[in-house]
Tab-separated table of C-alpha atoms in Angstrom:
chain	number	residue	atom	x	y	z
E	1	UNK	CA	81.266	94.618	84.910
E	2	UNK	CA	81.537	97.885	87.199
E	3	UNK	CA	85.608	96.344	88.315
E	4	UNK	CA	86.192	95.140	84.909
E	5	UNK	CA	85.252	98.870	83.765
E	6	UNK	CA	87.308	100.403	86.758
E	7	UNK	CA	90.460	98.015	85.841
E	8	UNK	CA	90.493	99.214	82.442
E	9	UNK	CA	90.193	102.961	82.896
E	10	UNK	CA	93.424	102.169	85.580
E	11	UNK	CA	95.231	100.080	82.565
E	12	UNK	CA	94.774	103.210	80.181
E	13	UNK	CA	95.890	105.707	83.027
E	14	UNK	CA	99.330	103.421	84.046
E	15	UNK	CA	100.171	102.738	80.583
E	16	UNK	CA	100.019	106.979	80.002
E	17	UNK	CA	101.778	107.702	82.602
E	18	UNK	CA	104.651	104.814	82.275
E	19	UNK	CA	105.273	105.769	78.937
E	20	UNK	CA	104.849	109.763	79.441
E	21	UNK	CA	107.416	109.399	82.703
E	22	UNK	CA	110.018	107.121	81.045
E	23	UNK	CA	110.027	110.008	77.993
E	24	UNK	CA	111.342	112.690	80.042
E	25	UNK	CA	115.215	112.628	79.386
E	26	UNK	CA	115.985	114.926	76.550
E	27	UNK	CA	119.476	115.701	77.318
E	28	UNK	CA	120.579	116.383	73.732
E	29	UNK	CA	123.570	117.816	74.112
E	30	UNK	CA	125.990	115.195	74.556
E	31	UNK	CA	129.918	115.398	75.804
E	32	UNK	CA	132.033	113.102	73.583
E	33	UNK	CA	136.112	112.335	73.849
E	34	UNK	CA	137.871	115.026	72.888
E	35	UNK	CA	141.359	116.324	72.474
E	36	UNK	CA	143.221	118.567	74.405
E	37	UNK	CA	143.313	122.567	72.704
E	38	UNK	CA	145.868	124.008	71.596
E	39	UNK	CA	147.072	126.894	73.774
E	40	UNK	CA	144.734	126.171	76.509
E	41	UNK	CA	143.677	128.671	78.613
E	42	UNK	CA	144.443	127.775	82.622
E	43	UNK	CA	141.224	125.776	84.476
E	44	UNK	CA	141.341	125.677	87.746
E	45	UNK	CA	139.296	123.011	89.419
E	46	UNK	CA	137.696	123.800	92.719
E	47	UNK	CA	136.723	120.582	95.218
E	48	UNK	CA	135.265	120.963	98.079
E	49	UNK	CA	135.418	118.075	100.807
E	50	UNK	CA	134.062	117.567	104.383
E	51	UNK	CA	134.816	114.244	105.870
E	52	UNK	CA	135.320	112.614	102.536
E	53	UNK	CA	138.476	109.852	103.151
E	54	UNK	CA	136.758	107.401	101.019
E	55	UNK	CA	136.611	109.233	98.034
E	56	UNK	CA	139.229	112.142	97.745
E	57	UNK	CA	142.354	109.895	96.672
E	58	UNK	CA	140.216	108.873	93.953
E	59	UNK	CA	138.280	112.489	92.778
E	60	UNK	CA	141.982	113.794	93.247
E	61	UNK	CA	144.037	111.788	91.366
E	62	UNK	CA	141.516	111.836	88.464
E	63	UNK	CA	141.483	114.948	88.489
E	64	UNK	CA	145.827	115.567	88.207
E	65	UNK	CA	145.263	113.075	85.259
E	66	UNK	CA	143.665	115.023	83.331
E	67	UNK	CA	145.192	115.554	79.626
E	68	UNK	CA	143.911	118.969	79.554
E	69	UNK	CA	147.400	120.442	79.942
E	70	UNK	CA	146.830	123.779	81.927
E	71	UNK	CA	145.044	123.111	85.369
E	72	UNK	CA	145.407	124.211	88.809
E	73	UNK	CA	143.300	121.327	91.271
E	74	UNK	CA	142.050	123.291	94.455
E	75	UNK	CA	140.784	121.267	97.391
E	76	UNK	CA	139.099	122.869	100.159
E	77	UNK	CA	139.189	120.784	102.957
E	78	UNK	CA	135.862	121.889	104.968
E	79	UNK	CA	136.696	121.247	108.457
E	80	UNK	CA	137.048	117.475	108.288
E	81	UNK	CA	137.166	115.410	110.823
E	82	UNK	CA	139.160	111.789	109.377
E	83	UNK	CA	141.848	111.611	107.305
E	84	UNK	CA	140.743	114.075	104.332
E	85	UNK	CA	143.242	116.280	104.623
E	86	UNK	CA	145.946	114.499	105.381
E	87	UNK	CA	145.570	112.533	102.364
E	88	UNK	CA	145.332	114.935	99.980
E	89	UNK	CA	148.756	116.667	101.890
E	90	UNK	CA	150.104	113.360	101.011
E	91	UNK	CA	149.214	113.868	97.332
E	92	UNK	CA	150.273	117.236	96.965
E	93	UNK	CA	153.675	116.748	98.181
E	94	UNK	CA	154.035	114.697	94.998
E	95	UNK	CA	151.933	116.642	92.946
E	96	UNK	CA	152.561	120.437	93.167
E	97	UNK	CA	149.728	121.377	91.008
E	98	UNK	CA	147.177	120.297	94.035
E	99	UNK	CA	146.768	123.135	96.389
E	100	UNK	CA	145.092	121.652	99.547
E	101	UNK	CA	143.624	124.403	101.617
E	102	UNK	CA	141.859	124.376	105.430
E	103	UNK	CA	138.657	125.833	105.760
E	104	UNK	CA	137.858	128.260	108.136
E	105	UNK	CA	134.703	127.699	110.407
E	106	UNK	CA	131.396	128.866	108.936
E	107	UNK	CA	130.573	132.383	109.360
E	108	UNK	CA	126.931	133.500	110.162
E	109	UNK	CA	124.445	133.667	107.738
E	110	UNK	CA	126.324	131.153	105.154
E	111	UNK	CA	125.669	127.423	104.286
E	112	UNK	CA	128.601	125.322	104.290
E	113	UNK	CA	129.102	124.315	100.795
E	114	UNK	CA	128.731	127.740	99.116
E	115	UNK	CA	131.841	128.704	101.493
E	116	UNK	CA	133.677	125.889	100.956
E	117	UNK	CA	133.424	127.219	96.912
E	118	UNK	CA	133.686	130.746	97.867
E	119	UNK	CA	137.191	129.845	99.650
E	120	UNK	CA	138.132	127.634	97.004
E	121	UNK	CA	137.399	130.176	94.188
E	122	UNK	CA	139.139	132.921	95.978
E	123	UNK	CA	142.785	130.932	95.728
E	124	UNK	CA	141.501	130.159	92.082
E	125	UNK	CA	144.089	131.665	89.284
E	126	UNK	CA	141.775	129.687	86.486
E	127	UNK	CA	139.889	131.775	83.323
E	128	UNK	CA	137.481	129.097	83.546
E	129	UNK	CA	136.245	127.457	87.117
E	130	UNK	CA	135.533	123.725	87.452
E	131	UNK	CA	133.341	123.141	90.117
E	132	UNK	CA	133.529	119.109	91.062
E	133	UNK	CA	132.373	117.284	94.391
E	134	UNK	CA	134.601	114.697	96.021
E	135	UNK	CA	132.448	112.119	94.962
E	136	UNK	CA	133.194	112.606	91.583
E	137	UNK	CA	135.658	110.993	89.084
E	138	UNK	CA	137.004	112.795	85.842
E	139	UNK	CA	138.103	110.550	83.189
E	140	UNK	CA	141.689	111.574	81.976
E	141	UNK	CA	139.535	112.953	78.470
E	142	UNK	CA	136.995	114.552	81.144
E	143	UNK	CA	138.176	118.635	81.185
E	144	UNK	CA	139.406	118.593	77.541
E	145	UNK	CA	136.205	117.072	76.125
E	146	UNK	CA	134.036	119.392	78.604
E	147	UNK	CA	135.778	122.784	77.073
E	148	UNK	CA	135.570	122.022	73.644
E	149	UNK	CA	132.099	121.109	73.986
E	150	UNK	CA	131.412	124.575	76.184
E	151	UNK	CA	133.425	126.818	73.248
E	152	UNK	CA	130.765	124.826	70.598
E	153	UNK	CA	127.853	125.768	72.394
E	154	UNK	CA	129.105	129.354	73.456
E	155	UNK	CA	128.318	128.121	77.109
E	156	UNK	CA	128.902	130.398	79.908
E	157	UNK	CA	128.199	127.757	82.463
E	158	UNK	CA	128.090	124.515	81.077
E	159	UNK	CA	127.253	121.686	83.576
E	160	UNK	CA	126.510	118.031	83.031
E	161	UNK	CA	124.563	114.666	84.287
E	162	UNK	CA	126.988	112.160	84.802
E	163	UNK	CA	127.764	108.231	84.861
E	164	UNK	CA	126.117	107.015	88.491
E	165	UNK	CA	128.236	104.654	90.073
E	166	UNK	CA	125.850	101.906	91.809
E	167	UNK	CA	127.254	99.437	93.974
E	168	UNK	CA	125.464	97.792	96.372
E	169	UNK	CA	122.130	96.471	96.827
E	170	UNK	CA	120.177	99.202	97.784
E	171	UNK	CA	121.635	101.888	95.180
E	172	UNK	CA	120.885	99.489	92.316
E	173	UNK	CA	117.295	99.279	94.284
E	174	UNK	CA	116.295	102.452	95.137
E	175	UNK	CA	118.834	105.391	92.615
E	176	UNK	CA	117.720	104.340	88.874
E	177	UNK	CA	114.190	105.211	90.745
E	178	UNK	CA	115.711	108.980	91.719
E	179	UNK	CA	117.219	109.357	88.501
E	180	UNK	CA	113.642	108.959	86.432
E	181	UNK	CA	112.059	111.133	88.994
E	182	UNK	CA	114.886	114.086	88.184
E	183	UNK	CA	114.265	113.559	84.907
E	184	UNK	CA	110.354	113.892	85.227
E	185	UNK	CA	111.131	117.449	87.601
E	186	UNK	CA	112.859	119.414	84.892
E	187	UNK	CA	113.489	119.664	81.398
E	188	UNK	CA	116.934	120.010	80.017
E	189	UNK	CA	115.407	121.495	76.671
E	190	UNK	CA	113.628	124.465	78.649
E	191	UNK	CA	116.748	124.766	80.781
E	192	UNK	CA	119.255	125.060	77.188
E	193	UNK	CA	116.419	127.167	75.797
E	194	UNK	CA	118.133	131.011	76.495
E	195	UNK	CA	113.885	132.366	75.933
E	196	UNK	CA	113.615	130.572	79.263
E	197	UNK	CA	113.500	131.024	82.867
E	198	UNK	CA	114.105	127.551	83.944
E	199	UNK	CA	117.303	126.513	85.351
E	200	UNK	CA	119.435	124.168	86.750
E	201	UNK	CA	122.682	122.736	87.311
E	202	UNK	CA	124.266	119.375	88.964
E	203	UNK	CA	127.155	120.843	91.479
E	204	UNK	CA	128.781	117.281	90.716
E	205	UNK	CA	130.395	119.274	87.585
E	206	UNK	CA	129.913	122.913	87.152
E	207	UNK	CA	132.333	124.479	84.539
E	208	UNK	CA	131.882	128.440	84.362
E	209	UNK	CA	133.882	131.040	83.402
E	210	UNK	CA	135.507	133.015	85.853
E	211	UNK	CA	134.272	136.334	84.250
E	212	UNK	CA	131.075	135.171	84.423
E	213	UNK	CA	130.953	133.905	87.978
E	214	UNK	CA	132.706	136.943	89.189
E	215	UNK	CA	129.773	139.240	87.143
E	216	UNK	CA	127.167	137.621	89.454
E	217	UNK	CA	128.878	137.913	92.786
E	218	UNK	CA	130.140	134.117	92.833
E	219	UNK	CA	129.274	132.004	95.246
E	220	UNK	CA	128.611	135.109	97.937
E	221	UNK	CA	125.371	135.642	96.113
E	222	UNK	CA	123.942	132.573	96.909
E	223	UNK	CA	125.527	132.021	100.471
E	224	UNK	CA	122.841	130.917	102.508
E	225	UNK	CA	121.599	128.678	99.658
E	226	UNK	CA	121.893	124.898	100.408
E	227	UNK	CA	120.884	124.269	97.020
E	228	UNK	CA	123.214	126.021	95.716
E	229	UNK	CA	123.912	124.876	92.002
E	230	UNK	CA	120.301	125.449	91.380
E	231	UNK	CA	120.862	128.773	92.561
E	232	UNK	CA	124.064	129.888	90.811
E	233	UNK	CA	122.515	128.561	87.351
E	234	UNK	CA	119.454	130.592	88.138
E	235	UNK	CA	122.288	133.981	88.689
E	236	UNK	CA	123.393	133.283	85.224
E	237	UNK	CA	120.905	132.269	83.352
E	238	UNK	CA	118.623	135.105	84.917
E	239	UNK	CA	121.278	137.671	84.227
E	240	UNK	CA	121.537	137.108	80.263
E	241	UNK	CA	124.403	134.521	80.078
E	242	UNK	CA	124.343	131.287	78.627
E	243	UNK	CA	123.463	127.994	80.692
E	244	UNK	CA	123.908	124.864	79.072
E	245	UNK	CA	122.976	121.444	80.876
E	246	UNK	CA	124.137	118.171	79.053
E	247	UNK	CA	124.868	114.302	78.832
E	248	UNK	CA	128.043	113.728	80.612
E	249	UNK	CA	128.203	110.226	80.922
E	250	UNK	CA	130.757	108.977	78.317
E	251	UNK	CA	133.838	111.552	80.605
E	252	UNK	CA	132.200	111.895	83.848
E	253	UNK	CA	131.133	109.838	87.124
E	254	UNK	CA	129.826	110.332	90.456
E	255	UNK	CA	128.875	107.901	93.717
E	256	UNK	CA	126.817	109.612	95.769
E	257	UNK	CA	126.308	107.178	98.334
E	258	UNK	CA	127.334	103.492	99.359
E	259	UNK	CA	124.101	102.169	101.309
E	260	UNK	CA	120.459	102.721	101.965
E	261	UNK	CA	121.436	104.408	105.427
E	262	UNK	CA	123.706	106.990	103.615
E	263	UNK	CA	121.170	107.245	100.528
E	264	UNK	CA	117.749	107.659	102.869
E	265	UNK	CA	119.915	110.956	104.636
E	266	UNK	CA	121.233	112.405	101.550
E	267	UNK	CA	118.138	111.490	99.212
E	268	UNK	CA	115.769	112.949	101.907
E	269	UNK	CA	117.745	116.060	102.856
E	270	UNK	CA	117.678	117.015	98.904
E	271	UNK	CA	113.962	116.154	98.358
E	272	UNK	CA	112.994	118.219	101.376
E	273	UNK	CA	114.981	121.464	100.380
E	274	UNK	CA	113.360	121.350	97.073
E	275	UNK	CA	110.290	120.881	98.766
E	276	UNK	CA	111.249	123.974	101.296
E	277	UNK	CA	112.489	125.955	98.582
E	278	UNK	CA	109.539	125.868	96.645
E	279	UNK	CA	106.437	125.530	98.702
E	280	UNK	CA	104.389	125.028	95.498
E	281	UNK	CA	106.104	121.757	94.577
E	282	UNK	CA	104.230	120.018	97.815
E	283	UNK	CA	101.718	118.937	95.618
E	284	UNK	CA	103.528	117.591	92.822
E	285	UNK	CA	105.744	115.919	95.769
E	286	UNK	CA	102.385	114.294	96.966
E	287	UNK	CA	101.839	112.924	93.829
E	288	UNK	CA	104.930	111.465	93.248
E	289	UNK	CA	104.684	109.881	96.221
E	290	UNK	CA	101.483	108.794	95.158
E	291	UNK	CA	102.580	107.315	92.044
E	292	UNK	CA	105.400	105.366	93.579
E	293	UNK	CA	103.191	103.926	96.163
E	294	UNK	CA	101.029	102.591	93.818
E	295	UNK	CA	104.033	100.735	92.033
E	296	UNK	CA	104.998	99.918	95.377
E	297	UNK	CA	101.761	98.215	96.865
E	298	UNK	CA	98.883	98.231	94.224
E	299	UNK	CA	100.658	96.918	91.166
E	300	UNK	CA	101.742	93.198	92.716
E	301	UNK	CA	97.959	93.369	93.972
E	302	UNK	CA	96.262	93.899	91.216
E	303	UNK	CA	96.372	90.572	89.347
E	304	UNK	CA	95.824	88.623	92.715
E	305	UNK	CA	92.535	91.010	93.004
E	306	UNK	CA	91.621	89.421	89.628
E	307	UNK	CA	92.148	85.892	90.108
E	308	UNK	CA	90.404	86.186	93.334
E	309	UNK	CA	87.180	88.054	91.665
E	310	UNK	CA	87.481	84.871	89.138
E	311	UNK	CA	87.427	82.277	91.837
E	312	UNK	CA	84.373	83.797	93.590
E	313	UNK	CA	82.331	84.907	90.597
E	314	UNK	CA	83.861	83.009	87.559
E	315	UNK	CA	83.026	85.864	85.256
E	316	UNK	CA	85.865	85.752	82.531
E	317	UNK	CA	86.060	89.356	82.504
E	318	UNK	CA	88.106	88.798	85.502
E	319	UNK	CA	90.373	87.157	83.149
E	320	UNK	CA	90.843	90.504	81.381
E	321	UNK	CA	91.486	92.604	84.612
E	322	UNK	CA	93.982	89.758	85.485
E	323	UNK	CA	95.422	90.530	81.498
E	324	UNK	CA	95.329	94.132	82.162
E	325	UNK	CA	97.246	93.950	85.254
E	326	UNK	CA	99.907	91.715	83.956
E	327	UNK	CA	100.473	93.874	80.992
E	328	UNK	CA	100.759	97.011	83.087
E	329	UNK	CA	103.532	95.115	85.078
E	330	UNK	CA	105.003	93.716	82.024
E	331	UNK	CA	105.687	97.266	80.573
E	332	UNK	CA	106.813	98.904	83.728
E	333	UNK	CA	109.448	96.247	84.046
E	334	UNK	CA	110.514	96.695	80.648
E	335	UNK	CA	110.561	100.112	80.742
E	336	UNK	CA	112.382	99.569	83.935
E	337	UNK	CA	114.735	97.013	82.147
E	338	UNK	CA	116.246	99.749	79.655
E	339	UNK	CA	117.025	102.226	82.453
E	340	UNK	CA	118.740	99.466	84.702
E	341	UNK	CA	121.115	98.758	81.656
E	342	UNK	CA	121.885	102.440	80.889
E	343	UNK	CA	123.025	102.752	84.298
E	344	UNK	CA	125.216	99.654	83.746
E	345	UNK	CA	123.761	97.535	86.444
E	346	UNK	CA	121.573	94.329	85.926
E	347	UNK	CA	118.286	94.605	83.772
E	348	UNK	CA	117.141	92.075	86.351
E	349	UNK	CA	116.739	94.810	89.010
E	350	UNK	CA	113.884	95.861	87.371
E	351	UNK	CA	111.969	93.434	89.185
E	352	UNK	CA	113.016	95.350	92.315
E	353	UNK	CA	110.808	98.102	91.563
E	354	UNK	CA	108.282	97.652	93.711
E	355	UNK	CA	110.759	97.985	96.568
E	356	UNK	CA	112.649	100.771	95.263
E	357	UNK	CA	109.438	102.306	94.574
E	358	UNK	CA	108.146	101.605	98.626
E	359	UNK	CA	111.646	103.234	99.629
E	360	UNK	CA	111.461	106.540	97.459
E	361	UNK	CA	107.834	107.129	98.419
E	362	UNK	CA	108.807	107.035	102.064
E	363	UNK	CA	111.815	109.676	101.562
E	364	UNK	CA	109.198	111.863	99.561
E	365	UNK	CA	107.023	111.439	102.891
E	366	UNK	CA	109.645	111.701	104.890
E	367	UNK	CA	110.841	115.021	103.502
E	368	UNK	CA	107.793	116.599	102.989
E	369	UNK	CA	106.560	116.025	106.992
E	370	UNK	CA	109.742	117.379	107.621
E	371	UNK	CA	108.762	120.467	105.969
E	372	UNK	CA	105.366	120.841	107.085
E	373	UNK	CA	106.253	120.368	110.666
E	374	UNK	CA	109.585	122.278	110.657
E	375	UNK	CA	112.122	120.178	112.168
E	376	UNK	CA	114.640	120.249	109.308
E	377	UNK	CA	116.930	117.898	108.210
E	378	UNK	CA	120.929	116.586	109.041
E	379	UNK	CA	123.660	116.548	106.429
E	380	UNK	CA	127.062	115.998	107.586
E	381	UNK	CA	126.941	117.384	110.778
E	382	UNK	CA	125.012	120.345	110.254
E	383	UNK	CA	121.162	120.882	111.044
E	384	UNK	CA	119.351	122.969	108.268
E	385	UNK	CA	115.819	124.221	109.417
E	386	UNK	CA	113.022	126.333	107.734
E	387	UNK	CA	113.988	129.942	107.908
């Protein structure tokens, strides 16, 4: 009786918190096709790139075929170190409305993507700025459908979640897990709600006007910031202007990484910034940790536990905790199921959670002993530290 009891408090608890988790994503503003204005005003959009040869063809090219029919495509090349720059040279010299620029080294006291932006911006004729990383793709509707939807909401900086590109094994694994977990740490509502103090953007795709981002010192006011979207949508949303966050999917994608290697560097170099940034969020980090731990290890284990207490003892309320446990899985999985397919991979990777769950847990970990014992992190060359 006393495990029976215990198993069925657990069964209420995970069924809670499945369904409360996978409940999170309220992005309600939504970025459909659109057409190009009529007597658009000029966009210029700013890239930056540091050692990015596999991707900057691609985020280039989609980005010169654009139908938006006023833009200006500014790629700062950060001090790469492969073929970056001479590939987008290449394009340029058949494209005239690419302006590849070299970065100069990194002065004191500023992170390197904030002055890759701040140089980029500077060369920037636009009325509007288009903030996009390398690693992201523009559909040829992407910029057009963006601005109209900015000029309906009366956005001031309007920046979107986008399309995840997952290709191999450990992506489809391990990044639908992320994506539930960002949508668990903030709330898009809150973030759209002006009455609000809550902000955020995704520096995948930041569109802002060039008014606006001047008013609040640009990218100089959050130079030593390596989370720096965060804290440029925190400069105008804290200053009275008008932040909008919203579904990009349909115009918009992004590939962040291309294995686990690549994935357990950036994934853990994010968590632990947030983590460093905000001290306070330690806890909640624990717990998420927690939480995917016990998807990773305890969930598989739990109807084993029950067909074992049934073999020794024969009670048949074993038979329930064995039910309870299987019906806890059952709905995870599903739940699971539904995200897989609206990140256009395989539902049948939701029987990979387990694994994807052991992996996350172990960058949370990771990340957070990184904090509390102050050795910092690598990302693309550079060491960040506590201050």
């Amino acid at each position: 009786m006393p495990y029976f009891i215990t198993s069925t408090i657990l069964f209420v608890a995970a069924l809670i918190i499945i369904f409360w988790i996978h409940n999170q994503y309220h992005l309600d503003i939504i970025v459909t096709p659109a057409k190009p204005p009529i007597n658009p005003p000029l966009i210029s959009i700013c890239v930056p790139a540091r050692n990015e040869e596999n991707n900057i063809r691609r985020c280039a090219e989609s980005a010169l075929a654009q139908d938006y029919p006023n833009i200006e495509v500014i790629i700062l090349d950060d001090r790469s170190t492969d073929a970056t720059l001479s590939q987008l040279r290449e394009i340029a010299s058949r494209d005239s409305r690419l302006i590849p620029i070299s970065g100069s080294d990194l002065p004191e006291g500023w992170a390197g993507k904030p002055h890759a932006l701040f140089q980029a911006s500077a060369a920037a004729h636009g009325e509007w700025l288009c903030f996009v990383d390398a690693d992201t793709f523009l559909k040829p509707e992407a910029i057009s459908s963006v601005y109209a939807k900015a000029i309906e909401t009366k956005a001031d900086l309007f920046t979107t979640m986008n399309q995840q590109i997952l290709g191999s094994f450990w992506e489809k694994v391990v990044m639908p897990l992320v994506m539930t977990a960002l949508s668990v740490g903030f709330s898009p509502r809150k973030v759209n709600d002006p009455k609000t103090r809550d902000a955020i953007a995704n520096g995948q795709f930041i569109f802002i006007k060039r008014s606006v981002y001047d008013a609040i010192g640009g990218h100089e006011s959050v130079k030593d910031q390596i989370v720096e979207d965060k804290a440029i949508s925190e400069q105008v949303k804290w200053n009275g202007y008008h932040l909008v966050v919203a579904d990009g999917m349909q115009v918009l994608s992004t590939r962040m990484y291309t294995s686990l290697a690549t994935m357990w560097e950036g994934w853990t170099k994010n968590i632990y910034l947030g983590l460093r940034d905000h001290p306070s969020m330690l806890l909640l980090g624990a717990f998420g940790a927690l939480l995917a731990l016990i998807a990773a290890l305890f969930l598989p284990i739990w109807p084993v536990l029950g067909l074992l207490l049934y073999i020794k003892t024969g009670d048949v309320l074993a038979l329930g905790i064995i039910l309870q446990a299987l019906t806890v899985f059952g709905v995870l999985i599903l739940m699971r199921a539904r995200v897989a397919r609206a990140m256009n991979i395989s539902a049948w990777y939701a029987w990979t959670t387990p694994l994807g769950a052991g992996v996350f847990a172990s960058m949370m970990l990771t990340s957070a002993w990184k904090v509390i014992s102050g050795t910092g992190v690598t990302w693309k060359g550079r060491l960040y530290k506590p201050k």
